mmCIF file of C-alpha atoms in Angstrom:
data_model
loop_
_atom_site.group_PDB
_atom_site.id
_atom_site.type_symbol
_atom_site.label_atom_id
_atom_site.label_comp_id
_atom_site.label_asym_id
_atom_site.label_seq_id
_atom_site.Cartn_x
_atom_site.Cartn_y
_atom_site.Cartn_z
ATOM 1 C CA MET A 1 0.000 0.000 0.000
ATOM 2 C CA LYS A 2 1.361 3.389 -0.969
ATOM 3 C CA VAL A 3 1.828 5.826 1.871
ATOM 4 C CA ARG A 4 3.135 9.387 1.726
ATOM 5 C CA VAL A 5 4.722 10.889 4.825
ATOM 6 C CA LEU A 6 5.148 14.655 5.061
ATOM 7 C CA VAL A 7 7.642 15.777 7.700
ATOM 8 C CA SER A 8 7.955 19.468 8.474
ATOM 9 C CA PRO A 9 9.586 21.567 11.195
ATOM 10 C CA LYS A 10 7.200 22.375 14.054
ATOM 11 C CA GLN A 11 5.904 25.908 14.421
ATOM 12 C CA GLY A 12 8.282 27.992 16.483
ATOM 13 C CA ILE A 13 11.270 25.808 15.632
ATOM 14 C CA LEU A 14 14.021 27.621 13.746
ATOM 15 C CA ASP A 15 14.312 26.360 10.178
ATOM 16 C CA PRO A 16 17.701 27.433 8.786
ATOM 17 C CA GLN A 17 17.084 25.693 5.458
ATOM 18 C CA GLY A 18 13.827 27.606 5.049
ATOM 19 C CA ILE A 19 15.563 30.880 5.845
ATOM 20 C CA ALA A 20 18.253 30.134 3.254
ATOM 21 C CA VAL A 21 15.682 29.239 0.590
ATOM 22 C CA ARG A 22 13.704 32.388 1.381
ATOM 23 C CA GLY A 23 16.833 34.506 0.967
ATOM 24 C CA SER A 24 17.598 32.911 -2.385
ATOM 25 C CA LEU A 25 14.016 33.350 -3.605
ATOM 26 C CA GLU A 26 14.117 37.021 -2.659
ATOM 27 C CA GLN A 27 17.390 37.470 -4.505
ATOM 28 C CA LEU A 28 15.658 35.998 -7.545
ATOM 29 C CA GLY A 29 12.919 38.627 -7.171
ATOM 30 C CA PHE A 30 10.154 36.548 -5.573
ATOM 31 C CA SER A 31 8.081 37.960 -2.714
ATOM 32 C CA VAL A 32 7.668 35.301 -0.066
ATOM 33 C CA SER A 33 6.901 36.028 3.561
ATOM 34 C CA ASP A 34 7.663 32.593 4.957
ATOM 35 C CA VAL A 35 9.396 29.435 3.799
ATOM 36 C CA ARG A 36 9.617 26.124 5.683
ATOM 37 C CA VAL A 37 11.469 23.157 4.262
ATOM 38 C CA GLY A 38 10.634 19.595 5.220
ATOM 39 C CA ARG A 39 10.882 16.085 3.838
ATOM 40 C CA LEU A 40 8.603 13.977 1.751
ATOM 41 C CA VAL A 41 8.857 10.190 2.045
ATOM 42 C CA ASP A 42 6.919 7.943 -0.315
ATOM 43 C CA LEU A 43 6.687 4.406 0.988
ATOM 44 C CA ASP A 44 5.312 1.201 -0.442
ATOM 45 C CA ILE A 45 4.338 -0.795 2.624
ATOM 46 C CA GLU A 46 3.750 -4.537 2.290
ATOM 47 C CA THR A 47 0.185 -4.756 3.539
ATOM 48 C CA SER A 48 -3.177 -4.351 1.867
ATOM 49 C CA ASP A 49 -4.931 -3.063 4.985
ATOM 50 C CA GLU A 50 -5.220 0.717 5.111
ATOM 51 C CA SER A 51 -5.347 1.132 8.890
ATOM 52 C CA GLN A 52 -2.419 -1.233 9.321
ATOM 53 C CA ALA A 53 -0.435 0.731 6.731
ATOM 54 C CA ARG A 54 -1.168 3.925 8.635
ATOM 55 C CA GLN A 55 -0.132 2.345 11.932
ATOM 56 C CA MET A 56 3.114 1.050 10.440
ATOM 57 C CA ALA A 57 3.881 4.445 8.925
ATOM 58 C CA GLU A 58 3.320 6.075 12.319
ATOM 59 C CA ALA A 59 5.721 3.627 13.929
ATOM 60 C CA MET A 60 8.295 4.342 11.177
ATOM 61 C CA CYS A 61 7.957 8.077 11.814
ATOM 62 C CA ASP A 62 8.390 7.666 15.559
ATOM 63 C CA LYS A 63 11.429 5.419 15.152
ATOM 64 C CA LEU A 64 13.228 6.826 12.110
ATOM 65 C CA LEU A 65 11.538 9.209 9.709
ATOM 66 C CA ALA A 66 10.812 12.170 11.961
ATOM 67 C CA ASN A 67 12.405 13.765 14.999
ATOM 68 C CA SER A 68 9.322 14.291 17.144
ATOM 69 C CA LEU A 69 11.044 16.937 19.282
ATOM 70 C CA ILE A 70 11.311 19.381 16.424
ATOM 71 C CA GLU A 71 9.265 17.935 13.575
ATOM 72 C CA SER A 72 5.636 17.087 12.991
ATOM 73 C CA TYR A 73 4.431 14.588 10.437
ATOM 74 C CA GLU A 74 1.345 13.868 8.413
ATOM 75 C CA ILE A 75 0.515 10.463 6.910
ATOM 76 C CA GLN A 76 -1.478 10.096 3.700
ATOM 77 C CA VAL A 77 -2.501 6.597 2.659
ATOM 78 C CA ARG A 78 -2.886 6.565 -1.118
ATOM 79 C CA GLN A 79 -4.756 4.294 -3.427
ATOM 80 C CA ASP A 80 -2.515 1.924 -5.343
ATOM 81 C CA GLY A 81 -2.402 2.324 -9.087
ATOM 82 C CA MET B 1 -1.323 32.698 -0.079
ATOM 83 C CA LYS B 2 -0.042 29.410 1.297
ATOM 84 C CA VAL B 3 1.458 27.081 -1.242
ATOM 85 C CA ARG B 4 2.928 23.636 -0.666
ATOM 86 C CA VAL B 5 5.505 22.308 -3.113
ATOM 87 C CA LEU B 6 6.281 18.595 -3.164
ATOM 88 C CA VAL B 7 9.530 17.696 -4.904
ATOM 89 C CA SER B 8 10.352 14.049 -5.509
ATOM 90 C CA PRO B 9 12.901 12.122 -7.563
ATOM 91 C CA LYS B 10 11.564 11.175 -10.988
ATOM 92 C CA GLN B 11 10.723 7.558 -11.694
ATOM 93 C CA GLY B 12 13.773 5.697 -12.915
ATOM 94 C CA ILE B 13 16.180 8.098 -11.220
ATOM 95 C CA LEU B 14 18.364 6.481 -8.568
ATOM 96 C CA ASP B 15 17.457 7.722 -5.093
ATOM 97 C CA PRO B 16 20.328 6.884 -2.717
ATOM 98 C CA GLN B 17 18.590 8.540 0.225
ATOM 99 C CA GLY B 18 15.526 6.368 -0.336
ATOM 100 C CA ILE B 19 17.686 3.249 -0.534
ATOM 101 C CA ALA B 20 19.383 4.185 2.742
ATOM 102 C CA VAL B 21 16.056 4.828 4.477
ATOM 103 C CA ARG B 22 14.678 1.538 3.175
ATOM 104 C CA GLY B 23 17.695 -0.317 4.545
ATOM 105 C CA SER B 24 17.264 1.295 7.952
ATOM 106 C CA LEU B 25 13.545 0.542 8.025
ATOM 107 C CA GLU B 26 14.214 -3.099 7.200
ATOM 108 C CA GLN B 27 16.791 -3.319 9.966
ATOM 109 C CA LEU B 28 14.090 -2.019 12.312
ATOM 110 C CA GLY B 29 11.838 -4.851 11.155
ATOM 111 C CA PHE B 30 9.531 -2.994 8.767
ATOM 112 C CA SER B 31 8.537 -4.512 5.430
ATOM 113 C CA VAL B 32 8.732 -1.851 2.741
ATOM 114 C CA SER B 33 9.164 -2.609 -0.921
ATOM 115 C CA ASP B 34 10.038 0.902 -2.066
ATOM 116 C CA VAL B 35 11.089 4.192 -0.489
ATOM 117 C CA ARG B 36 11.597 7.524 -2.257
ATOM 118 C CA VAL B 37 12.699 10.608 -0.383
ATOM 119 C CA GLY B 38 11.920 14.102 -1.585
ATOM 120 C CA ARG B 39 11.446 17.611 -0.253
ATOM 121 C CA LEU B 40 8.480 19.499 1.024
ATOM 122 C CA VAL B 41 8.520 23.304 0.775
ATOM 123 C CA ASP B 42 5.786 25.353 2.424
ATOM 124 C CA LEU B 43 5.691 28.894 1.055
ATOM 125 C CA ASP B 44 3.683 31.950 1.986
ATOM 126 C CA ILE B 45 3.537 33.892 -1.266
ATOM 127 C CA GLU B 46 2.556 37.548 -1.179
ATOM 128 C CA THR B 47 -0.443 37.505 -3.478
ATOM 129 C CA SER B 48 -4.119 36.804 -2.883
ATOM 130 C CA ASP B 49 -4.737 35.429 -6.372
ATOM 131 C CA GLU B 50 -4.666 31.645 -6.527
ATOM 132 C CA SER B 51 -3.606 31.267 -10.149
ATOM 133 C CA GLN B 52 -0.881 33.870 -9.715
ATOM 134 C CA ALA B 53 0.361 32.047 -6.611
ATOM 135 C CA ARG B 54 0.517 28.813 -8.610
ATOM 136 C CA GLN B 55 2.357 30.530 -11.455
ATOM 137 C CA MET B 56 4.896 32.039 -9.066
ATOM 138 C CA ALA B 57 5.423 28.706 -7.344
ATOM 139 C CA GLU B 58 6.052 27.083 -10.738
ATOM 140 C CA ALA B 59 8.633 29.735 -11.559
ATOM 141 C CA MET B 60 10.304 29.188 -8.158
ATOM 142 C CA CYS B 61 10.455 25.443 -8.818
ATOM 143 C CA ASP B 62 11.979 25.938 -12.255
ATOM 144 C CA LYS B 63 14.574 28.400 -10.958
ATOM 145 C CA LEU B 64 15.464 27.108 -7.522
ATOM 146 C CA LEU B 65 13.311 24.574 -5.707
ATOM 147 C CA ALA B 66 13.543 21.602 -8.044
ATOM 148 C CA ASN B 67 16.095 20.173 -10.434
ATOM 149 C CA SER B 68 13.885 19.434 -13.414
ATOM 150 C CA LEU B 69 16.371 16.969 -14.892
ATOM 151 C CA ILE B 70 15.957 14.516 -12.052
ATOM 152 C CA GLU B 71 13.027 15.748 -9.980
ATOM 153 C CA SER B 72 9.332 16.287 -10.534
ATOM 154 C CA TYR B 73 7.217 18.659 -8.491
ATOM 155 C CA GLU B 74 3.602 19.102 -7.503
ATOM 156 C CA ILE B 75 2.106 22.408 -6.386
ATOM 157 C CA GLN B 76 -0.797 22.583 -3.936
ATOM 158 C CA VAL B 77 -2.356 25.976 -3.280
ATOM 159 C CA ARG B 78 -3.874 25.912 0.199
ATOM 160 C CA GLN B 79 -6.538 28.014 1.793
ATOM 161 C CA ASP B 80 -5.140 30.517 4.277
ATOM 162 C CA GLY B 81 -6.059 30.066 7.899
#
């Protein structure tokens, strides 16, 4: 089952990568008031049960994919195809 | 206007980060058949027009946020609030 995990820095946490990207965008002439950079992880989990896939993805986030002190994550279970 | 940009490695392009994450997940006991790692960029673009926001985000992707040779991107314009 295909699962997408979106990991982004929590509100209030300094995001140096976002600040750097914002600076570069402004140098290129774009007006942006805020930029936050996170990670996107697309997984193909070996189960056909949606709630089990979600549970496994949560466990993966807690153990490896996200640093829960400074990052929040969102799990999207996607239809195969 | 809040815009989310999802950048991921194109199909067929080697993704060493994804391979590394997959290896770590398997060592932790998770069964995953494929992992691809990309970037997530949340932008607050200074316009209130949705199509203009999308256009600007596309220009930012082409110039800075994505490497179009090896990465594809998806733009999601989000409601403020």
